[in-house]
XYZ file of C-alpha atoms in Angstrom:
207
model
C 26.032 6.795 -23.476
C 23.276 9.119 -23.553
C 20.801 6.671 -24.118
C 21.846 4.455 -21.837
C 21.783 7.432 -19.099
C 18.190 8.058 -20.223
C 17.390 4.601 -19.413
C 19.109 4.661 -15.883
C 16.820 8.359 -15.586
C 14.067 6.444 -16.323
C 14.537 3.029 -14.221
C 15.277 5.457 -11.207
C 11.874 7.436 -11.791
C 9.977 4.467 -12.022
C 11.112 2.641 -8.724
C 10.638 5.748 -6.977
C 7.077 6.310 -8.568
C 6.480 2.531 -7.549
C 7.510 3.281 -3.923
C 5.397 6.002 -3.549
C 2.522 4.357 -4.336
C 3.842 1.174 -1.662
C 3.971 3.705 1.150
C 0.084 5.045 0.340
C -1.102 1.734 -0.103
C 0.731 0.446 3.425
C -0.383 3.601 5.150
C -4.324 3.287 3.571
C -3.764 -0.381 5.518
C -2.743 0.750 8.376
C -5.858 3.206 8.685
C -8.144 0.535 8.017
C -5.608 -1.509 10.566
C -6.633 0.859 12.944
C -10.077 1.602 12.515
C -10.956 -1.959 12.462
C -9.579 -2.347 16.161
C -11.618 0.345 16.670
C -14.809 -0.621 15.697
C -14.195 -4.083 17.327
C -13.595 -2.650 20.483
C -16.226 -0.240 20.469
C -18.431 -3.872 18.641
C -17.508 -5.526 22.080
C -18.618 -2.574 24.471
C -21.865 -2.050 22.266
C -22.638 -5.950 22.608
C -22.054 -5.998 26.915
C -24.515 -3.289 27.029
C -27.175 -4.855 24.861
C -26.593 -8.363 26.800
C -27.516 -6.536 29.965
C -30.417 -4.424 28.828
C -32.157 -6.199 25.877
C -30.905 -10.015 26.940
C -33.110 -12.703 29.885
C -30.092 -14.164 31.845
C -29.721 -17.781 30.235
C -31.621 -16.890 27.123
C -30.777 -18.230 23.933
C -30.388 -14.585 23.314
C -27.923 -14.243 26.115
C -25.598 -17.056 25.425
C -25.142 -15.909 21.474
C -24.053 -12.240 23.236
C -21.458 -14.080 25.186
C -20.629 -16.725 22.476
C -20.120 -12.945 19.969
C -18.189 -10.966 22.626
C -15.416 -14.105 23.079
C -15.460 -13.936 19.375
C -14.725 -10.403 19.030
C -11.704 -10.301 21.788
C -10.563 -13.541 19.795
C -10.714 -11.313 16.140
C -9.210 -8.277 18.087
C -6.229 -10.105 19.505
C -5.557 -11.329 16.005
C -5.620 -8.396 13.811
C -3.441 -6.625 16.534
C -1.019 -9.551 16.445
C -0.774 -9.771 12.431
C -0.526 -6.009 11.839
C 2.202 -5.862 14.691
C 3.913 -8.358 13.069
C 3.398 -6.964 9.391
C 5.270 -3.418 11.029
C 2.837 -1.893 7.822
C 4.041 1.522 9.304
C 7.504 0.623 9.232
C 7.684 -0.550 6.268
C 6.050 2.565 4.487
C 8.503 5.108 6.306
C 11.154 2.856 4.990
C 9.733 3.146 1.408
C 8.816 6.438 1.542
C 12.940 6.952 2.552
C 14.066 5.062 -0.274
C 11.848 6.732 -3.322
C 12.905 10.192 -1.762
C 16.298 9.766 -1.876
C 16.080 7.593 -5.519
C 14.034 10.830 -6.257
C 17.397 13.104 -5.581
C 19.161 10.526 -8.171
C 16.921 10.801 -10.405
C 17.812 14.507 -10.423
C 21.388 13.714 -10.448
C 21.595 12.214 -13.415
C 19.691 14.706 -15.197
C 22.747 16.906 -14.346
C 25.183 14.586 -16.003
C 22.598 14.898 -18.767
C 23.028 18.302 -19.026
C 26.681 17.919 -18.752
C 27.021 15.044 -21.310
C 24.799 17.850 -23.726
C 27.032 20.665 -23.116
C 30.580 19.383 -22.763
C 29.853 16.167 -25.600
C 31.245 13.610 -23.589
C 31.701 11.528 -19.841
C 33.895 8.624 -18.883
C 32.889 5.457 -18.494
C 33.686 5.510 -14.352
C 31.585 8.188 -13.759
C 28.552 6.429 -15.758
C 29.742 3.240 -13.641
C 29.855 5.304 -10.529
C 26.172 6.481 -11.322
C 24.963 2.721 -12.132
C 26.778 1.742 -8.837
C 24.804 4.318 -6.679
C 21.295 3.303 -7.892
C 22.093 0.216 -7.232
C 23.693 1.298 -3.478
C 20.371 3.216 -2.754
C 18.070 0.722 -4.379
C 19.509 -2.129 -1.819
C 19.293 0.021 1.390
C 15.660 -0.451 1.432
C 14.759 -3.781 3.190
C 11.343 -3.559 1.886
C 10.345 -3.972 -1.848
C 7.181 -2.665 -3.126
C 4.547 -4.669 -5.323
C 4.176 -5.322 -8.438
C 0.666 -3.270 -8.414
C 2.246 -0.250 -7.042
C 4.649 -0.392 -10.374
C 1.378 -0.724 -12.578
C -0.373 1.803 -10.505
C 3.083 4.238 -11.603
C 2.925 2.939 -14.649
C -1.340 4.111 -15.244
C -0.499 7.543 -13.551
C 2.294 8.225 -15.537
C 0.926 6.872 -19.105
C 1.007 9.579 -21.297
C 4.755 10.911 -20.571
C 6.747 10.013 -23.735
C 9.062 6.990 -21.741
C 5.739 4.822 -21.516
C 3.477 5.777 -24.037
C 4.623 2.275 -25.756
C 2.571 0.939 -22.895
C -0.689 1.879 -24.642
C -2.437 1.603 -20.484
C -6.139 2.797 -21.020
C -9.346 2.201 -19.917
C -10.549 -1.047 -18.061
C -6.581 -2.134 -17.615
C -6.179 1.567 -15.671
C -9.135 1.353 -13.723
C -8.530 -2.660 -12.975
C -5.154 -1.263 -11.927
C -6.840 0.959 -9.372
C -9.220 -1.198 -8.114
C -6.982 -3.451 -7.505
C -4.591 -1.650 -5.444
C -6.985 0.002 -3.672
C -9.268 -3.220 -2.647
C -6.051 -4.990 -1.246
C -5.421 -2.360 1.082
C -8.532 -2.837 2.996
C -10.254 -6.160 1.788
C -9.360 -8.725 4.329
C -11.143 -5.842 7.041
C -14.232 -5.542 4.697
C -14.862 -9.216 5.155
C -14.837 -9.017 9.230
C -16.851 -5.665 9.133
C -19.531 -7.627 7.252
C -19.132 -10.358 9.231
C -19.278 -8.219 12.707
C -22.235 -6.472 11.011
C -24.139 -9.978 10.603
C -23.543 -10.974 14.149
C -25.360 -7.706 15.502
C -28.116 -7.998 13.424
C -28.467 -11.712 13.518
C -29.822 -11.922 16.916
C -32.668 -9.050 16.157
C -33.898 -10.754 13.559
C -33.877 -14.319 15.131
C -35.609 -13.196 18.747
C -36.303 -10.050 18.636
């Protein structure tokens, strides 16, 4: 009984540990959500102002501006449309709900630990009861979280005793954290690189 409360101790801790790390890795996202619009919109002031100084009316010059600037309110009315409809802030409140309250289980059962330890024994309901609730809490969350935020747990938490069988070092940790890190902002890289292209492109090619 004791071991299998251990295990239950242990399951608990990890989801929790796994949502954590979801709710960072949606709320890094929805920075770089929200920068992205930003630099976009401040992208399509910048290139209005440089069509009217720097650009002849009817230049080649001029028409790539305009051609850019439909482009840009094309990109922004996307990414506000997909990250409205991924709710990424939503999501990670809802996550961050769950592990804290799968945190105060976790502590729960280290009670009936304690219990089992002094007292030598617990019925079977009560270890039911407990299996029951994790399972209760577990399901209230309508988000799950990935499996890289469960590796991520996993590499942060590597040398306490319940995963040491793991043997997680070097390249596999840091591969770990690259990866979770890169997906949170990746997809944004590509259209800063691309918006930085654009702004440069027409320097280079006129002048």
């Amino acid at each position: 009984m004791k071991d299998y409360l251990s295990k239950l101790q242990t399951i608990a801790w990890r989801t929790s540990g796994a949502r954590y790390n979801a709710y960072r890795r949606l709320k890094r996202r929805e920075f770089f959500s929200t920068l992205s619009l930003a630099i976009f919109s401040a992208a399509s002031a910048a290139i209005a102002f440089v069509q009217k100084v720097y650009a002849q009316p009817n230049s080649a010059m001029d028409r790539y501006f305009t051609a850019a600037s439909v482009c840009i309110g094309v990109v922004l009315l996307a990414i506000s449309l997909i990250e409205w409809g991924s709710a990424n802030g939503a999501k990670a409140e809802n996550l961050f709900a769950n592990a804290e309250l799968l945190n105060e289980f976790h502590r729960k059962v280290e009670l009936f630990l304690v219990r089992l330890n002094v007292e030598g024994s617990l019925s079977w309901a009560e270890v039911e009861g407990l299996n029951g609730e994790y399972e209760a809490i577990k399901s209230r969350c309508n988000n799950n979280h990935e499996p890289i935020d469960d590796l991520v747990f996993l590499a942060q938490k590597r040398r306490a005793p319940e995963f040491k069988y793991l043997k997680l070092e070097g390249l596999k940790i840091a591969g770990y954290y690259f990866y979770w890190y890169f997906i949170s902002f990746s997809y944004f890289a590509v259209l800063w690189l691309v918006l930085s292209f654009s702004l440069v492109y027409p320097f280079v090619k006129w002048g």
